[in-house]
Amino acid sequence: MKNNEEMAADYRKNLSDAISLLPKLQYGMDINVKFKGCQEIEYTPECVIFDLLGIDLVHGWTVDPTDRSSFAVLGNLSYNQMMEKLVASSVASDESNHKPVSTFVKTSPSSRSPRSPKKIPLDVEKEIKIEKLEIKEEKLEEKQEKLIEIEEKKEEKEDQQSKIIIEASVIDQFMAASPSQLTYNGLYQLHEHLQENSLSVFFRANHFATIIKYKGDLYVLITDAGFRNETVVWEKLDDVSGDGDFYMADFTEQPTSVLPPMLASAIAEVGSSVAAILPEDTSTLLKNEPNSASLISDDYVPSESELRQQLVIEQRIQQQKHMDAEQRDREFALQLHKEELAAQKQGQNQEQRQQKKQDNPKTNEKKDAANQSEKKKEKDCCIQ
């Protein structure tokens, strides 16, 4: 057990590390999930920030333990280790498809240098033959042992390569079945792990989101820029495809619009700011429900008066757009005219400077000639 001083020292060290990491958060965080459980994440320096703040970091990309083949391969792996296995599988498949070819060339007897025969006594020749036979037998045994060892290593390597390739196929199946980096087993583990009304950080597809469990359901905070003009706040996390329903800040379902669908579609592009150019009854309706343009009832049938009102609104919107475009064109033309005048003025200034440079030598020559004539007159006067 650590005493209070050691715990305080650890806390100060972690706090210092976290502060040094804060400027780097704008560029992202290094998170390496493990597939065994929703809390299983490899510890990296960035994780100390979550520990200090007491924030729970979870993910939903887990492997189902009942799937024995997948769990045997992925149960103890992290994402980085999984990618390493895929790379090793690619190398192994390349090696199996490109086996090395032997380049040994046997020399023919005719290419050997001839040797002159020597006479050897019979008893000595017998001893030599016996020794040669013994040597050959020893060499054969050594060669056989080496061949057996080479074959065993070759078989072991082939077994490893086949194992790597089989594991890679299991990994490919798992990734193809969970392209959204969320599995049903992950959803189950999130439901079991998260406490009611507790906030956590949900890591998925290299993005961080706020997740909460409310009345037994999981909701993810909407942060996409496409929803900045919407009134929805939460997306329900109940499917791995990511097609959850949207909910308001109080976890109630998105309300149905009181606007007719054709009227709502007309103002969807320009938003509630168009209320100033619409009829009084319509603008009042828009002020009461400014973001209802995206909430359209599919089974609504417009009346003739609504159709006429639709045409008036579309005409006014088009007129406003035309006026805005003309204003932008006028401002752009005025800017171009100012730039042209500035360029002309700059050109004139450059011409004037060049003209002055050209005139200066001529004036200097005239001054020199006048000075010389005056000096000549002075000399003549002195002579006289």
Coordinates of C-alpha atoms in Angstrom, one line a residue:
M1 CA 0.0 0.0 0.0
K2 CA 1.2 3.5 -0.9
N3 CA 1.4 6.1 1.8
N4 CA -0.1 9.6 1.5
E5 CA 3.2 11.1 0.3
E6 CA 3.7 8.6 -2.5
M7 CA 0.1 9.1 -3.6
A8 CA 0.5 12.9 -3.6
A9 CA 3.7 12.5 -5.6
D10 CA 2.0 10.3 -8.2
Y11 CA -0.9 12.7 -8.4
R12 CA 1.4 15.7 -9.0
K13 CA 3.3 13.7 -11.7
N14 CA 0.1 12.7 -13.4
L15 CA -1.2 16.3 -13.2
S16 CA 2.0 17.6 -14.8
D17 CA 1.8 15.1 -17.6
A18 CA -1.8 16.0 -18.2
I19 CA -1.1 19.7 -18.4
S20 CA 1.7 19.1 -20.9
L21 CA -0.6 17.0 -23.1
L22 CA -3.5 19.6 -23.2
P23 CA -2.0 21.7 -26.1
K24 CA -1.8 18.5 -28.2
L25 CA -5.4 17.6 -27.8
Q26 CA -6.4 19.8 -30.7
Y27 CA -4.5 17.4 -33.0
G28 CA -6.2 14.3 -31.6
M29 CA -5.5 11.5 -29.1
D30 CA -3.8 8.1 -29.4
I31 CA -6.5 5.6 -28.3
N32 CA -5.9 1.9 -28.9
V33 CA -9.1 -0.1 -28.1
K34 CA -9.1 -3.8 -27.1
F35 CA -11.8 -6.1 -28.4
K36 CA -12.4 -8.0 -25.1
G37 CA -14.7 -5.4 -23.4
C38 CA -16.1 -2.0 -23.7
Q39 CA -13.7 -0.7 -21.0
E40 CA -10.7 -2.5 -22.4
I41 CA -8.3 0.3 -23.8
E42 CA -4.6 0.2 -23.9
Y43 CA -3.1 2.7 -21.5
T44 CA -1.4 5.6 -23.2
P45 CA -0.2 8.9 -21.8
E46 CA -3.4 10.6 -23.0
C47 CA -5.5 8.3 -20.8
V48 CA -4.2 10.1 -17.7
I49 CA -6.4 13.0 -18.5
F50 CA -9.6 10.9 -18.2
D51 CA -8.2 9.3 -14.9
L52 CA -7.5 12.7 -13.3
L53 CA -11.0 14.1 -14.2
G54 CA -12.7 10.8 -13.2
I55 CA -14.3 10.4 -16.7
D56 CA -15.2 7.0 -17.9
L57 CA -13.8 6.2 -21.4
V58 CA -15.7 3.4 -23.2
H59 CA -16.2 2.0 -26.7
G60 CA -18.5 -0.5 -28.4
W61 CA -16.2 -2.4 -30.7
T62 CA -16.1 -5.7 -28.9
V63 CA -16.1 -9.4 -30.0
D64 CA -18.8 -11.8 -28.9
P65 CA -17.4 -14.5 -26.5
T66 CA -20.0 -17.0 -27.8
D67 CA -18.3 -16.7 -31.2
R68 CA -15.4 -19.0 -30.2
S69 CA -13.3 -18.7 -33.4
S70 CA -13.4 -14.9 -33.4
F71 CA -12.9 -14.6 -29.7
A72 CA -9.9 -17.0 -29.8
V73 CA -8.2 -14.7 -32.3
L74 CA -9.4 -11.2 -31.2
G75 CA -10.2 -11.7 -27.5
N76 CA -6.7 -10.6 -26.3
L77 CA -5.8 -8.3 -29.2
S78 CA -5.8 -4.5 -29.4
Y79 CA -6.5 -2.6 -32.6
N80 CA -2.8 -2.0 -33.3
Q81 CA -2.0 -5.7 -32.8
M82 CA -4.9 -6.6 -35.1
M83 CA -3.4 -4.4 -37.9
E84 CA 0.1 -6.0 -37.3
K85 CA -1.5 -9.5 -37.9
L86 CA -3.0 -8.3 -41.1
V87 CA 0.3 -7.0 -42.3
A88 CA 2.0 -10.3 -41.3
S89 CA -0.7 -12.2 -43.2
S90 CA 0.0 -10.1 -46.3
V91 CA 3.7 -10.9 -46.1
A92 CA 3.1 -14.6 -45.5
S93 CA 0.8 -14.9 -48.5
D94 CA 3.4 -13.2 -50.7
E95 CA 6.1 -15.6 -49.5
S96 CA 3.9 -18.6 -50.1
N97 CA 3.2 -17.4 -53.7
H98 CA 6.9 -16.6 -54.4
K99 CA 8.9 -19.7 -53.3
P100 CA 12.7 -19.4 -53.9
V101 CA 14.2 -21.5 -56.8
S102 CA 17.4 -23.4 -56.3
T103 CA 20.4 -22.0 -58.3
F104 CA 22.8 -24.9 -57.7
V105 CA 24.7 -26.0 -60.8
K106 CA 26.3 -29.4 -61.0
T107 CA 29.7 -29.5 -62.7
S108 CA 30.1 -32.1 -65.3
P109 CA 33.0 -34.6 -65.0
S110 CA 34.6 -33.3 -68.2
S111 CA 35.0 -29.8 -66.6
R112 CA 37.2 -31.2 -63.8
S113 CA 40.9 -31.1 -64.1
P114 CA 42.4 -34.6 -64.9
R115 CA 44.7 -36.1 -62.3
S116 CA 47.5 -38.5 -63.0
P117 CA 47.0 -42.0 -61.4
K118 CA 49.3 -43.1 -58.6
K119 CA 50.2 -46.6 -57.7
I120 CA 49.1 -47.5 -54.1
P121 CA 49.8 -50.8 -52.3
L122 CA 46.9 -53.2 -51.9
D123 CA 46.7 -53.2 -48.1
V124 CA 46.9 -49.4 -48.0
E125 CA 44.2 -49.1 -50.7
K126 CA 41.9 -51.4 -48.6
E127 CA 42.3 -49.2 -45.5
I128 CA 41.7 -46.1 -47.6
K129 CA 38.5 -47.6 -49.0
I130 CA 37.3 -48.5 -45.5
E131 CA 38.0 -45.0 -44.2
K132 CA 36.2 -43.4 -47.2
L133 CA 33.2 -45.6 -46.6
E134 CA 33.1 -44.7 -43.0
I135 CA 33.5 -41.0 -43.8
K136 CA 30.7 -41.2 -46.4
E137 CA 28.4 -42.9 -44.0
E138 CA 29.0 -40.2 -41.4
K139 CA 28.4 -37.4 -44.0
L140 CA 25.3 -39.1 -45.1
E141 CA 24.0 -39.3 -41.5
E142 CA 24.9 -35.6 -41.0
K143 CA 23.1 -34.7 -44.3
Q144 CA 20.0 -36.7 -43.3
E145 CA 19.9 -34.9 -39.9
K146 CA 20.3 -31.5 -41.6
L147 CA 17.6 -32.4 -44.1
I148 CA 15.2 -33.5 -41.4
E149 CA 15.9 -30.3 -39.4
I150 CA 15.3 -28.2 -42.5
E151 CA 12.1 -30.0 -43.2
E152 CA 10.9 -29.6 -39.7
K153 CA 11.7 -25.8 -39.8
K154 CA 10.0 -25.6 -43.1
E155 CA 6.9 -27.4 -41.9
E156 CA 6.9 -25.2 -38.7
K157 CA 7.1 -22.0 -40.8
E158 CA 4.4 -23.2 -43.2
D159 CA 2.2 -24.0 -40.1
Q160 CA 2.8 -20.5 -38.8
Q161 CA 2.0 -18.9 -42.1
S162 CA -1.2 -20.9 -42.5
K163 CA -2.2 -19.9 -38.9
I164 CA -1.5 -16.3 -39.6
I165 CA -3.5 -16.4 -42.9
I166 CA -6.4 -18.2 -41.1
E167 CA -6.4 -15.5 -38.3
A168 CA -6.3 -12.8 -40.9
S169 CA -9.4 -14.2 -42.6
V170 CA -11.2 -14.2 -39.2
I171 CA -10.1 -10.6 -38.6
D172 CA -11.4 -9.6 -42.1
Q173 CA -14.8 -11.2 -41.4
F174 CA -15.0 -9.3 -38.0
M175 CA -14.1 -6.0 -39.6
A176 CA -16.6 -6.5 -42.5
A177 CA -19.3 -7.4 -40.0
S178 CA -18.7 -4.2 -37.9
P179 CA -17.8 -1.4 -40.4
S180 CA -19.3 1.2 -37.9
Q181 CA -16.9 0.0 -35.2
L182 CA -19.9 -1.0 -33.1
T183 CA -21.2 -4.5 -32.4
Y184 CA -24.3 -5.8 -30.7
N185 CA -22.1 -7.4 -28.0
G186 CA -20.6 -3.9 -27.6
L187 CA -24.1 -2.4 -27.1
Y188 CA -25.0 -5.1 -24.6
Q189 CA -21.8 -4.4 -22.6
L190 CA -22.4 -0.6 -22.7
H191 CA -25.9 -1.2 -21.3
E192 CA -24.5 -3.4 -18.5
H193 CA -21.6 -1.1 -17.7
L194 CA -23.0 2.4 -17.8
Q195 CA -25.0 3.6 -14.8
E196 CA -28.3 5.4 -15.0
N197 CA -28.0 9.2 -15.6
S198 CA -24.2 8.9 -15.8
L199 CA -22.1 10.7 -18.4
S200 CA -19.2 9.0 -20.2
V201 CA -17.0 9.6 -23.2
F202 CA -17.8 7.2 -26.1
F203 CA -15.0 6.5 -28.6
R204 CA -16.0 5.3 -32.0
A205 CA -14.4 5.6 -35.5
N206 CA -11.7 8.0 -34.2
H207 CA -14.3 10.4 -32.7
F208 CA -15.2 11.2 -29.2
A209 CA -18.8 11.8 -28.1
T210 CA -20.7 12.2 -24.9
I211 CA -22.9 9.2 -24.0
I212 CA -25.6 8.9 -21.3
K213 CA -27.9 6.2 -20.0
Y214 CA -31.4 7.6 -19.4
K215 CA -34.3 5.4 -18.4
G216 CA -32.5 2.3 -19.6
D217 CA -31.7 3.7 -23.1
L218 CA -28.4 5.0 -24.5
Y219 CA -28.1 8.4 -26.0
V220 CA -25.2 10.1 -27.8
L221 CA -24.9 13.9 -27.8
I222 CA -25.2 15.4 -31.3
T223 CA -22.1 17.5 -32.3
D224 CA -22.3 17.3 -36.1
A225 CA -22.2 20.7 -37.8
G226 CA -25.1 19.7 -40.0
F227 CA -27.4 19.9 -37.0
R228 CA -26.4 23.4 -35.8
N229 CA -29.8 24.9 -36.9
E230 CA -31.8 22.0 -35.5
T231 CA -33.5 21.7 -32.1
V232 CA -32.5 18.0 -31.6
V233 CA -29.8 17.3 -29.0
W234 CA -29.6 13.5 -28.6
E235 CA -29.4 10.5 -30.9
K236 CA -30.6 7.2 -29.6
L237 CA -27.9 4.5 -29.7
D238 CA -29.9 1.3 -30.2
D239 CA -28.5 0.0 -33.5
V240 CA -25.0 -0.7 -34.9
S241 CA -25.8 0.9 -38.3
G242 CA -26.0 4.4 -36.7
D243 CA -29.5 5.1 -37.9
G244 CA -30.9 6.1 -34.5
D245 CA -33.9 8.4 -33.8
F246 CA -33.3 12.0 -32.7
Y247 CA -34.6 13.4 -29.4
M248 CA -34.9 16.9 -27.8
A249 CA -32.8 18.1 -24.8
D250 CA -35.4 16.6 -22.4
F251 CA -35.2 13.2 -24.2
T252 CA -38.6 13.6 -25.8
E253 CA -39.2 12.7 -29.4
Q254 CA -38.8 15.2 -32.1
P255 CA -42.2 17.1 -32.5
T256 CA -44.2 17.1 -35.7
S257 CA -44.2 20.5 -37.5
V258 CA -47.3 22.7 -37.5
L259 CA -46.2 24.1 -40.9
P260 CA -47.5 22.6 -44.2
P261 CA -44.7 20.5 -45.9
M262 CA -44.6 22.7 -49.0
L263 CA -44.3 25.8 -46.9
A264 CA -41.6 24.2 -44.8
S265 CA -39.6 23.0 -47.8
A266 CA -39.7 26.5 -49.3
I267 CA -38.0 28.1 -46.3
A268 CA -35.7 25.1 -45.5
E269 CA -32.9 26.6 -47.6
V270 CA -33.0 30.1 -46.2
G271 CA -34.1 29.4 -42.6
S272 CA -36.2 31.6 -40.2
S273 CA -34.5 34.8 -41.3
V274 CA -36.8 34.8 -44.4
A275 CA -39.7 35.6 -42.1
A276 CA -39.2 39.3 -42.7
I277 CA -40.2 39.1 -46.4
L278 CA -43.1 36.7 -45.9
P279 CA -46.8 37.5 -45.3
E280 CA -47.7 38.4 -41.8
D281 CA -49.6 35.2 -40.9
T282 CA -46.7 33.1 -42.2
S283 CA -44.0 35.1 -40.5
T284 CA -45.9 34.8 -37.2
L285 CA -46.1 31.1 -37.6
L286 CA -42.4 30.9 -38.3
K287 CA -41.5 32.9 -35.3
N288 CA -43.4 30.5 -33.1
E289 CA -41.6 27.5 -34.6
P290 CA -38.3 28.7 -36.2
N291 CA -36.7 25.3 -36.8
S292 CA -39.7 23.4 -38.0
A293 CA -38.6 23.5 -41.7
S294 CA -36.9 20.1 -41.3
L295 CA -39.9 18.6 -39.4
I296 CA -42.3 17.7 -42.2
S297 CA -45.4 15.5 -42.0
D298 CA -45.4 13.0 -44.9
D299 CA -49.2 12.5 -45.0
Y300 CA -50.2 16.2 -45.3
V301 CA -52.2 17.3 -48.3
P302 CA -52.0 21.1 -49.1
S303 CA -55.1 23.1 -49.9
E304 CA -55.5 25.6 -52.8
S305 CA -54.9 28.6 -50.5
E306 CA -51.8 27.0 -49.2
L307 CA -50.6 26.4 -52.7
R308 CA -51.2 30.0 -53.7
Q309 CA -49.4 31.0 -50.5
Q310 CA -46.6 28.7 -51.5
L311 CA -46.2 30.5 -54.9
V312 CA -46.2 33.9 -53.3
I313 CA -43.5 32.8 -50.8
E314 CA -41.4 31.2 -53.6
Q315 CA -41.6 34.4 -55.6
R316 CA -40.6 36.6 -52.7
I317 CA -37.7 34.3 -51.9
Q318 CA -36.5 34.3 -55.5
Q319 CA -36.8 38.1 -55.5
Q320 CA -34.8 38.4 -52.3
K321 CA -32.1 36.1 -53.7
H322 CA -32.0 38.1 -56.9
M323 CA -31.6 41.4 -55.0
D324 CA -28.9 39.8 -52.8
A325 CA -27.1 38.6 -55.9
E326 CA -27.3 42.0 -57.6
Q327 CA -25.9 43.7 -54.4
R328 CA -23.0 41.3 -54.4
D329 CA -22.3 41.9 -58.1
R330 CA -22.3 45.7 -57.5
E331 CA -20.0 45.4 -54.6
F332 CA -17.7 43.2 -56.6
A333 CA -17.7 45.6 -59.6
L334 CA -17.0 48.5 -57.3
Q335 CA -14.1 46.6 -55.8
L336 CA -12.7 45.8 -59.2
H337 CA -13.0 49.5 -60.3
K338 CA -11.1 50.6 -57.2
E339 CA -8.4 48.1 -57.9
E340 CA -8.1 49.3 -61.5
L341 CA -7.9 53.0 -60.4
A342 CA -5.2 52.0 -57.9
A343 CA -3.3 50.1 -60.5
Q344 CA -3.5 53.1 -63.0
K345 CA -2.3 55.5 -60.3
Q346 CA 0.5 53.2 -59.5
G347 CA 1.5 53.0 -63.2
Q348 CA 1.4 56.7 -63.6
N349 CA 3.6 57.2 -60.6
Q350 CA 6.1 54.7 -62.0
E351 CA 6.1 56.5 -65.4
Q352 CA 6.7 59.9 -63.6
R353 CA 9.6 58.4 -61.7
Q354 CA 11.1 56.9 -64.9
Q355 CA 10.7 60.3 -66.7
K356 CA 12.5 62.1 -63.9
K357 CA 15.3 59.6 -64.1
Q358 CA 15.6 60.2 -67.8
D359 CA 15.4 64.1 -67.4
N360 CA 18.1 64.3 -64.8
P361 CA 21.1 63.5 -67.1
K362 CA 20.0 66.1 -69.6
T363 CA 19.7 68.9 -67.0
N364 CA 23.0 67.9 -65.5
E365 CA 24.6 68.2 -69.0
K366 CA 23.1 71.7 -69.5
K367 CA 24.5 72.8 -66.1
D368 CA 27.9 71.5 -66.9
A369 CA 27.9 73.3 -70.3
A370 CA 26.9 76.6 -68.7
N371 CA 29.6 76.3 -66.0
Q372 CA 32.2 75.6 -68.6
S373 CA 31.2 78.7 -70.7
E374 CA 31.3 80.9 -67.6
K375 CA 34.8 79.6 -66.7
K376 CA 36.0 80.2 -70.3
K377 CA 34.7 83.8 -70.1
E378 CA 36.5 84.4 -66.8
K379 CA 39.8 83.1 -68.4
D380 CA 39.4 85.4 -71.4
C381 CA 38.8 88.4 -69.1
C382 CA 41.9 87.6 -67.1
I383 CA 44.0 87.3 -70.3
Q384 CA 42.8 90.7 -71.6

